mmCIF file of C-alpha atoms in Angstrom:
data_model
loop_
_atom_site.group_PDB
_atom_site.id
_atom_site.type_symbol
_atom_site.label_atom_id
_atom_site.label_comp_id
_atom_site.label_asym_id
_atom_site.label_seq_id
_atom_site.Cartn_x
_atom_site.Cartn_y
_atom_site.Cartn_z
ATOM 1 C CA UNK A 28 185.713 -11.845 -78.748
ATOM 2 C CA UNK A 29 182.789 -14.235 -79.852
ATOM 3 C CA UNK A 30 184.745 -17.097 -79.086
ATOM 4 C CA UNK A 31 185.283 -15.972 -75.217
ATOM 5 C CA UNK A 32 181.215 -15.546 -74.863
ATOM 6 C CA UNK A 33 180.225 -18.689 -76.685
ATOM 7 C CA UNK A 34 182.733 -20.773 -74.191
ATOM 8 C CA UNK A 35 180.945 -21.784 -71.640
ATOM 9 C CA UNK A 36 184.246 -23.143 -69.738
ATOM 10 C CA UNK A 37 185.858 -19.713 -69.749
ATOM 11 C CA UNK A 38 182.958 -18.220 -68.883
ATOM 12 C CA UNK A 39 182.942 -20.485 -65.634
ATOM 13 C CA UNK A 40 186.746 -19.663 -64.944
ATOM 14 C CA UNK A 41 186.127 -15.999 -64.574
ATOM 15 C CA UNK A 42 182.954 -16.287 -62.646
ATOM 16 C CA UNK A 43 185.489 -18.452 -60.031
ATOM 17 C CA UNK A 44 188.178 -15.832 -60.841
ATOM 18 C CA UNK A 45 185.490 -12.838 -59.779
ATOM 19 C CA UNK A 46 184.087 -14.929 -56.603
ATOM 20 C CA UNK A 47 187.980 -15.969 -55.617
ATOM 21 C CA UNK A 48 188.032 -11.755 -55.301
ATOM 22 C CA UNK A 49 184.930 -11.128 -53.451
ATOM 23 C CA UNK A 50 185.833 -14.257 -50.930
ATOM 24 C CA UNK A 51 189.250 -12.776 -50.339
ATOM 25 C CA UNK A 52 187.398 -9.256 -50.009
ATOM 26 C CA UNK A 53 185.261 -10.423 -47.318
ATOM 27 C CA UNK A 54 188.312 -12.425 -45.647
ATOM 28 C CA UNK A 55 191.095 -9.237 -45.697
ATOM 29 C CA UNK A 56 189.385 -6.123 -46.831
ATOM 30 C CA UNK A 57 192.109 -3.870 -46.164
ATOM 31 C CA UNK A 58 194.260 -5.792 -48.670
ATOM 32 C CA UNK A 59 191.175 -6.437 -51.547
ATOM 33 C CA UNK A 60 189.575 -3.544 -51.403
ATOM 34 C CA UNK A 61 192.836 -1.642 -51.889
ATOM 35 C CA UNK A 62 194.129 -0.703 -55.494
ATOM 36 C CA UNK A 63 197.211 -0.986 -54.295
ATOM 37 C CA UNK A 64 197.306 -4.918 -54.135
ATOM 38 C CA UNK A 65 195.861 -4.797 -58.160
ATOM 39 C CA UNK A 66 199.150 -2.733 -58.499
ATOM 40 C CA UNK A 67 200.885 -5.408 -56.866
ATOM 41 C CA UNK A 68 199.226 -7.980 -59.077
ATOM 42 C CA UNK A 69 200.022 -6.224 -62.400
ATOM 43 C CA UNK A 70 203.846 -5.692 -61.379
ATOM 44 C CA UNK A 71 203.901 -10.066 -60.547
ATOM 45 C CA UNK A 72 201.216 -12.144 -62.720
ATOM 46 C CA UNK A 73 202.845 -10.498 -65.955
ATOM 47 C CA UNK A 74 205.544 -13.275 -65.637
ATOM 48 C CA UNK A 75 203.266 -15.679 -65.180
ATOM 49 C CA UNK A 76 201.039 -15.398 -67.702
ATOM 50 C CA UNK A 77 203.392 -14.204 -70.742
ATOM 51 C CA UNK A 78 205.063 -18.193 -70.003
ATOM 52 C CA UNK A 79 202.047 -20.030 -69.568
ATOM 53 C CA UNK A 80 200.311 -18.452 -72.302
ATOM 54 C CA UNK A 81 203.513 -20.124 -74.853
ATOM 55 C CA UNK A 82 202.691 -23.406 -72.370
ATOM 56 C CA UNK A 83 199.114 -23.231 -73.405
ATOM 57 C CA UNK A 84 199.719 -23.777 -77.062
ATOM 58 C CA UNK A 85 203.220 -26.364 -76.041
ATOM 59 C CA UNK A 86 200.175 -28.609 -74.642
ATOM 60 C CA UNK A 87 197.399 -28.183 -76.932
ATOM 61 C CA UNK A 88 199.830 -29.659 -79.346
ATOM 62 C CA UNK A 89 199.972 -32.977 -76.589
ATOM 63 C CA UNK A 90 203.243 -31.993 -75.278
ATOM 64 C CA UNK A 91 204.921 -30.412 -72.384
ATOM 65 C CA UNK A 92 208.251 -28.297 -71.605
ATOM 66 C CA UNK A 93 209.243 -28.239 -68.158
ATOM 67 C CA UNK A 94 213.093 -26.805 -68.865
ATOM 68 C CA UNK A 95 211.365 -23.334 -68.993
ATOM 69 C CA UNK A 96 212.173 -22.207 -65.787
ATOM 70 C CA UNK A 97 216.180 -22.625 -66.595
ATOM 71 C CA UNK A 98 215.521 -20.525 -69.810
ATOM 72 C CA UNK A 99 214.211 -18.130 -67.817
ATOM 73 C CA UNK A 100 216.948 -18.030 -65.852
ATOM 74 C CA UNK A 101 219.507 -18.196 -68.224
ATOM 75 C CA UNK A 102 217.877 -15.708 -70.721
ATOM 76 C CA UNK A 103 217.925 -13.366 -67.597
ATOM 77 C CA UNK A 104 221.900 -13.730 -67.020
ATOM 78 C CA UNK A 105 222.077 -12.943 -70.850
ATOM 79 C CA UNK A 106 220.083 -9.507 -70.355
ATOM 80 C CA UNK A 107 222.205 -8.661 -67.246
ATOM 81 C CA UNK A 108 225.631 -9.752 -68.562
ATOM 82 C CA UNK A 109 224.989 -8.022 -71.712
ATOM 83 C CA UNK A 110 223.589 -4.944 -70.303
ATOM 84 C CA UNK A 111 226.115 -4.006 -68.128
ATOM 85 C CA UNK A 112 228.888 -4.737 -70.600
ATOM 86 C CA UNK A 113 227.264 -2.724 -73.416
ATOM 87 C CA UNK A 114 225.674 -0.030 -71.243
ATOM 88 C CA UNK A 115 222.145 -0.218 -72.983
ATOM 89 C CA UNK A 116 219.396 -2.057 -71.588
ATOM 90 C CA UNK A 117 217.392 -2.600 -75.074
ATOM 91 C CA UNK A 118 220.484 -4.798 -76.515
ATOM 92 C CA UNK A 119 220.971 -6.567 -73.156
ATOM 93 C CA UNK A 120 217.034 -7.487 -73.753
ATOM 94 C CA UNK A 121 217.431 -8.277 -77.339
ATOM 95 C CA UNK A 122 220.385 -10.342 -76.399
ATOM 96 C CA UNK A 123 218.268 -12.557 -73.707
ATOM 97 C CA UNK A 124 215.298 -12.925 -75.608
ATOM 98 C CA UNK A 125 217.651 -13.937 -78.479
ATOM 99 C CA UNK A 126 218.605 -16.647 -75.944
ATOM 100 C CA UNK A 127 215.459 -18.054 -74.316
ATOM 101 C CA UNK A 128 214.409 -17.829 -78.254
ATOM 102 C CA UNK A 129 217.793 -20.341 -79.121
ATOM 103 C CA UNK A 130 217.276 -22.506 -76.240
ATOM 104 C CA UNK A 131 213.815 -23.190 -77.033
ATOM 105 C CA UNK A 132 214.536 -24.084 -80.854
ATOM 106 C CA UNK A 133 217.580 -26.161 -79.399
ATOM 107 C CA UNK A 134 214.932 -28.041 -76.966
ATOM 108 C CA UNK A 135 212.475 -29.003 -79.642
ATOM 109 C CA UNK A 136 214.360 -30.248 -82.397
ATOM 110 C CA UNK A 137 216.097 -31.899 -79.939
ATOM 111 C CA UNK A 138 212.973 -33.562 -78.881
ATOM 112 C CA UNK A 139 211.652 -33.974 -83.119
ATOM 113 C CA UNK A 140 214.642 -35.143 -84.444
ATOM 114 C CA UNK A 141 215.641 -38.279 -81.679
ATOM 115 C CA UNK A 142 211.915 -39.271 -80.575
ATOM 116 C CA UNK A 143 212.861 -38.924 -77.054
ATOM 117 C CA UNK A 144 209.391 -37.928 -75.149
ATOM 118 C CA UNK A 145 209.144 -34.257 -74.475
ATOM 119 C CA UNK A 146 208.687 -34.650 -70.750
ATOM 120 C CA UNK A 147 211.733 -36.688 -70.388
ATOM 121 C CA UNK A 148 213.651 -34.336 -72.520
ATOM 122 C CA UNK A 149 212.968 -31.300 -71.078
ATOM 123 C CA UNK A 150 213.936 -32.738 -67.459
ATOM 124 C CA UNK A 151 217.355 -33.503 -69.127
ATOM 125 C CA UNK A 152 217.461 -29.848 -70.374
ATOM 126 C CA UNK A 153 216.140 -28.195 -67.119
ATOM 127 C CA UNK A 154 218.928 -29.735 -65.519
ATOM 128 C CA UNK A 155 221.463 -28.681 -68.077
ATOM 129 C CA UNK A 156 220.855 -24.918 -68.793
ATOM 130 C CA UNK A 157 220.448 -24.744 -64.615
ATOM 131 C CA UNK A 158 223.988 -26.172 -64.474
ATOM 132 C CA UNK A 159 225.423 -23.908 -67.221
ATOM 133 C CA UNK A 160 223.980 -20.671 -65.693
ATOM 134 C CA UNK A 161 225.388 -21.722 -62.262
ATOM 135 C CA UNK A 162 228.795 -22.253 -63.932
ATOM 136 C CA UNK A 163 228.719 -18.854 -66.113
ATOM 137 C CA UNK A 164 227.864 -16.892 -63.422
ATOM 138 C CA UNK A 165 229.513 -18.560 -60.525
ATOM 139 C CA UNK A 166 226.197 -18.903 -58.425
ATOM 140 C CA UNK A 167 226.282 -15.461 -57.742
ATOM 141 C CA UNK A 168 223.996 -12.812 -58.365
ATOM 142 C CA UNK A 169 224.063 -9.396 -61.110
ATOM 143 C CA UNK A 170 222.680 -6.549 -59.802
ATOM 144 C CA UNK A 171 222.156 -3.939 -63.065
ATOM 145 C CA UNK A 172 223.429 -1.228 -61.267
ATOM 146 C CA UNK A 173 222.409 2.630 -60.381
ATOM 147 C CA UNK A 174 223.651 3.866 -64.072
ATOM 148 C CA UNK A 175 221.683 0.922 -65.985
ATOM 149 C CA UNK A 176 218.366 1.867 -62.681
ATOM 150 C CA UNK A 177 217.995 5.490 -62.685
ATOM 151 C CA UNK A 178 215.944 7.461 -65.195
ATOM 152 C CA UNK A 179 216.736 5.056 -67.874
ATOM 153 C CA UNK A 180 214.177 5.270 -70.599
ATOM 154 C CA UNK A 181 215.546 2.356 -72.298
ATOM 155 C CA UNK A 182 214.700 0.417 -68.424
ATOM 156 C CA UNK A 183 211.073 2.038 -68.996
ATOM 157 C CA UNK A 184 209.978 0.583 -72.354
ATOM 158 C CA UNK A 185 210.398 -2.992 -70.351
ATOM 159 C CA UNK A 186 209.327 -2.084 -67.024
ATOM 160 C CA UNK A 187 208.794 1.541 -66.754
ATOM 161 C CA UNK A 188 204.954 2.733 -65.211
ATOM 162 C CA UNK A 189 203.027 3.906 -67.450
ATOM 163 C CA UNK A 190 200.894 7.047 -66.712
ATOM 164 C CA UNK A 191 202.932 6.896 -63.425
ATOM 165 C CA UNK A 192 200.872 4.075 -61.921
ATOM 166 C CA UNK A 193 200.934 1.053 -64.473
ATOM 167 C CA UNK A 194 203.649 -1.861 -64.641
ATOM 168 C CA UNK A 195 204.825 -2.012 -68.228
ATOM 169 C CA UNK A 196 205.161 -5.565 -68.122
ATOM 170 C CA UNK A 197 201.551 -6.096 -67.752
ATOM 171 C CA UNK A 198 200.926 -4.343 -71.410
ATOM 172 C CA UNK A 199 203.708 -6.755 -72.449
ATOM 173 C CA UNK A 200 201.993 -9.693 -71.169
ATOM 174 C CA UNK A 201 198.478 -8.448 -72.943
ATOM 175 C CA UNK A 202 200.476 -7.883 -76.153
ATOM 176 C CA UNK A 203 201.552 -11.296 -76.012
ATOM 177 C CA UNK A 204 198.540 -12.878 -75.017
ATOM 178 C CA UNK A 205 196.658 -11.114 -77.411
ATOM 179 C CA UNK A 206 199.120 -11.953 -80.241
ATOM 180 C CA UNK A 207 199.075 -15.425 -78.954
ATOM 181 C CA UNK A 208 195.354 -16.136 -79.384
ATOM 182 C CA UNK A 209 195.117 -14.610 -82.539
ATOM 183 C CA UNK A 210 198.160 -17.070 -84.337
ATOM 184 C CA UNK A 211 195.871 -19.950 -81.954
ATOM 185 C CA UNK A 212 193.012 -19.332 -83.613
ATOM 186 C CA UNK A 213 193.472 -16.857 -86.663
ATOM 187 C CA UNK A 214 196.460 -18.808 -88.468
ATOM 188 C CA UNK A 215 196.936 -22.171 -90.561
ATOM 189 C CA UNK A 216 199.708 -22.880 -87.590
ATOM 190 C CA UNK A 217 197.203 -22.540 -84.806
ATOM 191 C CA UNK A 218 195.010 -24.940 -86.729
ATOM 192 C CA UNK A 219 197.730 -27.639 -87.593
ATOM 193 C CA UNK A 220 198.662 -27.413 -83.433
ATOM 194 C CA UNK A 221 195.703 -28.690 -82.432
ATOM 195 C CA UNK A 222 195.092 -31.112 -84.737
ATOM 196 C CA UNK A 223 198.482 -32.616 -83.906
ATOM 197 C CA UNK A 224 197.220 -32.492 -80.223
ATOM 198 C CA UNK A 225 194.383 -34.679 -81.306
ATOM 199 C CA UNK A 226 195.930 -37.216 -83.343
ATOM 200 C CA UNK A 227 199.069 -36.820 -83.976
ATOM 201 C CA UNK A 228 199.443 -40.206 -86.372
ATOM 202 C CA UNK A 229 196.774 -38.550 -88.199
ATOM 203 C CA UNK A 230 198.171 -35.277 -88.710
ATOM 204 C CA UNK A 231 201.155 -37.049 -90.036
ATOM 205 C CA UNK A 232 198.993 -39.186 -92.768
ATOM 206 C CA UNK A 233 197.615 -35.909 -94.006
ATOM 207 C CA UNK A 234 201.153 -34.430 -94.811
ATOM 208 C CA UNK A 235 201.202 -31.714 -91.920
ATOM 209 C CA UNK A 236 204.373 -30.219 -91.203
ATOM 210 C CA UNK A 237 204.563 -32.272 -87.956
ATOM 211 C CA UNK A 238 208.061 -32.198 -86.772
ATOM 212 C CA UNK A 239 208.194 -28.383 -87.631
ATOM 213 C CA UNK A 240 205.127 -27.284 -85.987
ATOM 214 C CA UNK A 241 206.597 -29.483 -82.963
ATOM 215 C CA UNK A 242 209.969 -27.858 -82.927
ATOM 216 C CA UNK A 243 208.308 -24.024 -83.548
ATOM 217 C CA UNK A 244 205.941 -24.487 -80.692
ATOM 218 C CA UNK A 245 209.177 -24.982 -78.250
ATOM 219 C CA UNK A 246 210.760 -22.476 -79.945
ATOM 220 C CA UNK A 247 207.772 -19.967 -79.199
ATOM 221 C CA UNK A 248 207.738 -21.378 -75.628
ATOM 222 C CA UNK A 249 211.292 -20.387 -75.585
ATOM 223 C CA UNK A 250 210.929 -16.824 -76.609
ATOM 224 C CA UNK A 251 208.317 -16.225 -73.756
ATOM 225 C CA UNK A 252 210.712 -17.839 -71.097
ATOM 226 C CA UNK A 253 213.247 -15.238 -72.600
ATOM 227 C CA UNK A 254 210.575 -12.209 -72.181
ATOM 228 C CA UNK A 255 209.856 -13.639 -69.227
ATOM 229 C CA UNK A 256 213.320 -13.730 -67.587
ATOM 230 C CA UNK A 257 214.240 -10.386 -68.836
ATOM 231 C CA UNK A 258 211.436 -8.702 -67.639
ATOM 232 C CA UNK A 259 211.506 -9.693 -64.324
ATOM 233 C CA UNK A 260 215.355 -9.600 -64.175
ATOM 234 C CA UNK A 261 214.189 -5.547 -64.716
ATOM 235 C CA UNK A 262 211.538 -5.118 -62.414
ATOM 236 C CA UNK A 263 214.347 -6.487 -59.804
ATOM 237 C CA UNK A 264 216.764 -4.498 -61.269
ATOM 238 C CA UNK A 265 218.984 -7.671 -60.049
ATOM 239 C CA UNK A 266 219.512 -11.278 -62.047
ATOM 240 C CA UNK A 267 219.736 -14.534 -59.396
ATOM 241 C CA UNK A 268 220.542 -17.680 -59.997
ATOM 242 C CA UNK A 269 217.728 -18.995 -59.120
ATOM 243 C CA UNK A 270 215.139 -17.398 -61.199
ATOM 244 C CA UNK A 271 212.314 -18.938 -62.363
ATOM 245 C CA UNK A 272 212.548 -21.743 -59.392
ATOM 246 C CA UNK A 273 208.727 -22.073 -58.526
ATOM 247 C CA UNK A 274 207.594 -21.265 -61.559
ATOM 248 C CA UNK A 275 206.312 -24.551 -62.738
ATOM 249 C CA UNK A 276 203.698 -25.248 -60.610
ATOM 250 C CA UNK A 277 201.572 -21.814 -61.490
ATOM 251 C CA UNK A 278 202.057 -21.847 -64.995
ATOM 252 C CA UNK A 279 201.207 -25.377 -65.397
ATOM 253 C CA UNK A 280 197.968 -24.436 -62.788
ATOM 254 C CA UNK A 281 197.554 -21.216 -65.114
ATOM 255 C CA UNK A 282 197.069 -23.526 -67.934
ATOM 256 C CA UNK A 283 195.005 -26.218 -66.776
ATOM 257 C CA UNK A 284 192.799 -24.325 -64.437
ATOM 258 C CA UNK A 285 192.309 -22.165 -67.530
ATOM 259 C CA UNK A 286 190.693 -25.040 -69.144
ATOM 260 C CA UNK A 287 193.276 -26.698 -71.879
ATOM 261 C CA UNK A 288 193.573 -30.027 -71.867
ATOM 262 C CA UNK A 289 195.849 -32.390 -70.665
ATOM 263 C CA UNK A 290 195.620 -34.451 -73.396
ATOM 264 C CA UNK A 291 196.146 -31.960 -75.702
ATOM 265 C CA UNK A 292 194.040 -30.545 -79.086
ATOM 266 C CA UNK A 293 192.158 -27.767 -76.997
ATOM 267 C CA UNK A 294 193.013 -24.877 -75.425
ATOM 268 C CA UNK A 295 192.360 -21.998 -74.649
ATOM 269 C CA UNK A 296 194.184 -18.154 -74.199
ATOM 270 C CA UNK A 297 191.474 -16.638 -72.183
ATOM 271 C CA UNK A 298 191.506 -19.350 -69.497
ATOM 272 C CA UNK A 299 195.445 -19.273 -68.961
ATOM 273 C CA UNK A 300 195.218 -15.652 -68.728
ATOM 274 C CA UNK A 301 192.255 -15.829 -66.341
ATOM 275 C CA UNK A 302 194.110 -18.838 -64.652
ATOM 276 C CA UNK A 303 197.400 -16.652 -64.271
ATOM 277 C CA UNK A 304 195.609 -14.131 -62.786
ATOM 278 C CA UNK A 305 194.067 -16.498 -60.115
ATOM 279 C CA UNK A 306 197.489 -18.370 -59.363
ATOM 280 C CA UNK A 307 198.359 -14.646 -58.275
ATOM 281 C CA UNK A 308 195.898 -13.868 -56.369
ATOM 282 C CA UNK A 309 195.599 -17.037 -53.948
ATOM 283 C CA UNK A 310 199.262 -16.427 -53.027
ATOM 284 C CA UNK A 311 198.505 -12.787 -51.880
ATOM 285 C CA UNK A 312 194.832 -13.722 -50.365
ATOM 286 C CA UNK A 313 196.042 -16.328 -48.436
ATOM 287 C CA UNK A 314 198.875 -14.466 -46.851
ATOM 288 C CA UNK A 315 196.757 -10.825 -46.537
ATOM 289 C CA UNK A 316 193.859 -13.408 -44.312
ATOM 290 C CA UNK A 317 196.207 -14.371 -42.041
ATOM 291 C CA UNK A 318 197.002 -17.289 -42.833
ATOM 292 C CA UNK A 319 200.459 -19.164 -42.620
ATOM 293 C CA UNK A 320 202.426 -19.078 -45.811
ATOM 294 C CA UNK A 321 203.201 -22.585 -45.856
ATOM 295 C CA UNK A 322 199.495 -23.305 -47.130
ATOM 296 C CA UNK A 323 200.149 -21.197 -50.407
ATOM 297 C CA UNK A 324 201.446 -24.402 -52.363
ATOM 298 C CA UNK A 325 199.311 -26.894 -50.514
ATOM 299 C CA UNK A 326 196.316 -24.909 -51.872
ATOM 300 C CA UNK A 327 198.108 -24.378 -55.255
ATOM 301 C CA UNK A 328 198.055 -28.199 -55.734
ATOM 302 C CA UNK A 329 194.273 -28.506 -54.554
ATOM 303 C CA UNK A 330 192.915 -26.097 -57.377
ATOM 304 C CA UNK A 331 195.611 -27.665 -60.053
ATOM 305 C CA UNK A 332 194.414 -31.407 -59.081
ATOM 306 C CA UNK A 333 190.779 -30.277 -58.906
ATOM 307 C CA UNK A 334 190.742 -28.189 -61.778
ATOM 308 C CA UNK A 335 192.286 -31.159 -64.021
ATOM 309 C CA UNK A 336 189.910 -33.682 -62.445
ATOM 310 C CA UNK A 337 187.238 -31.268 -63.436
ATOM 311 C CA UNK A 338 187.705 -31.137 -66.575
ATOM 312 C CA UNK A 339 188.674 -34.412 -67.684
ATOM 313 C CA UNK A 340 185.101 -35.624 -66.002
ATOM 314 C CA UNK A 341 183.526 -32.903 -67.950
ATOM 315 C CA UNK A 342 185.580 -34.729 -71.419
ATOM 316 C CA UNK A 343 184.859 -38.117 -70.414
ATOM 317 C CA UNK A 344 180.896 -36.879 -69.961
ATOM 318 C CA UNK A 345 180.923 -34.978 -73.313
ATOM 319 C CA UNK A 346 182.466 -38.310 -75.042
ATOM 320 C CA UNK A 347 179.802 -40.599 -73.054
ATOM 321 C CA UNK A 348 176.820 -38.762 -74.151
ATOM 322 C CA UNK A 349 177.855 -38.602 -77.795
ATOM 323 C CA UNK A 350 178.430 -42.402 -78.162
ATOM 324 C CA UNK A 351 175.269 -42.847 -76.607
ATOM 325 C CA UNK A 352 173.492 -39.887 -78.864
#
């Protein structure tokens, strides 16, 4: 955890995190002061945070994926469709993570092997794993059903409560995000990411395993949309077709607020998680104070422009003072 103290970014990000809290405390006690709204958060941010934390490393290595939220949808529709043909939920999850896991690896060698741009890409792909969902399952929804619902202990390994009072899929999301940092910053892979994300011509001069590193980072990002979509395809107990729609802007907020940068080489777990956390939390403050819901994105933008503004002053600073030192 030396890493986390000896940052003093992330250090900053969960001060803001702590004073977000005490502000919405002040603003609508009856909702803050009440564990019931941290149960609230813990069923919600899990989502969240399990895709941005994949996003985080996706741009440390100086790209960006933005067909995730179709994945999630379509890895969802996997879990359903399979689950209710086989009868078990644990293969219908298998099955969808399988997918999002596929459809990730299809996205980035996609992206390694032609040279087209990432962003451009993935726009391209959004489009066309939205459209094949929409034709598989006809635009219309999968509910899991009362036999697949009711005392399954296959449903509770993915979303069951543990102790009675906490959502499963938050100890998937820390399992992640704790596996996540420690391949980030523990692992030859985590090392050749962000050096790629700095210089990318470099990295290729040295004889790093470039296009692979590219291509496994999408696949990664893939197998957290899957987790994603299956887990909250559970917590519903119903699949839509339009899961994961408004997704994009809080995990790209998550990631940025949480101090990686835009430009790629740095990052950083802790932030995105902290980030995730606050994305979740200004949706639910700003509703519980009263105010309309319509502001919830308009303030979502504010903190994701700010927070990227902030930081890139803070890089172009850092750079300034060491060409002058």
């Amino acid at each position: 955890m030396s890493f986390i103290k000896n940052s003093k970014d992330q250090m900053i990000i969960t001060g803001v995190l702590f004073a977000l809290w005490a502000f919405f405390a002040v603003r609508s006690p009856e909702a803050f002061l009440s564990a019931s709204i941290y149960m609230t958060f813990l069923s919600t941010i899990p989502f969240i945070m399990i895709v941005a934390t994949a996003m985080t490393l996706v741009v440390v290595t100086g790209e960006m994926d933005l067909s995730f939220a179709s994945n999630m949808a379509m890895s969802g529709f996997v879990f359903a469709w399979t689950a209710k043909a086989t009868g078990s939920v644990l293969l219908g999850a298998a099955a969808g993570i399988t997918a999002g896991l596929a459809i990730g690896l299809v996205n980035g060698l996609m992206i390694t092997w032609t040279g087209v741009p990432a962003i451009v890409a993935t726009i391209g792909f959004d489009f066309f794993w939205r459209g094949a969902v929409m034709l598989l399952s006809g635009g219309t929804a999968i509910p899991l059903g009362m036999a697949l619902m009711m005392d399954n202990p296959e449903l509770a390994v993915l979303t069951g409560r543990v102790g009675g009072f906490l959502p499963m899929q938050s100890v998937w999301a820390l399992l992640f995000a704790g596996a996540a940092a420690l391949v980030y910053h523990r692992t030859s892979w985590g090392d050749d990411l962000r050096f790629i994300g700095d210089d990318i011509d470099v990295a290729r001069m040295l004889g790093m395993p470039v296009s692979a590193a590219r291509a496994g980072v999408f696949a990664f990002l893939g197998f957290a949309a899957g987790l994603a979509g299956v887990l909250a395809t559970a917590e519903m107990g119903n699949w839509w077709p339009t899961q994961g729609e408004g997704y994009l802007l809080l995990v790209f907020a998550s990631v940025f607020i949480g101090g990686t940068s835009v430009y790629g080489g740095k990052g950083t777990i802790w932030g995105t998680a902290v980030g995730s956390i606050m994305m979740g939390t200004i949706e639910a403050g700003i509703v519980s104070s009263g105010w309309s819901g319509f502001w919830t994105r308009f303030v979502d933008g504010l903190v994701l422009l700010l927070s990227v503004s902030f930081y890139a002053v803070a890089a172009k600073n850092k750079r300034e003072n060491g060409a002058n030192g």
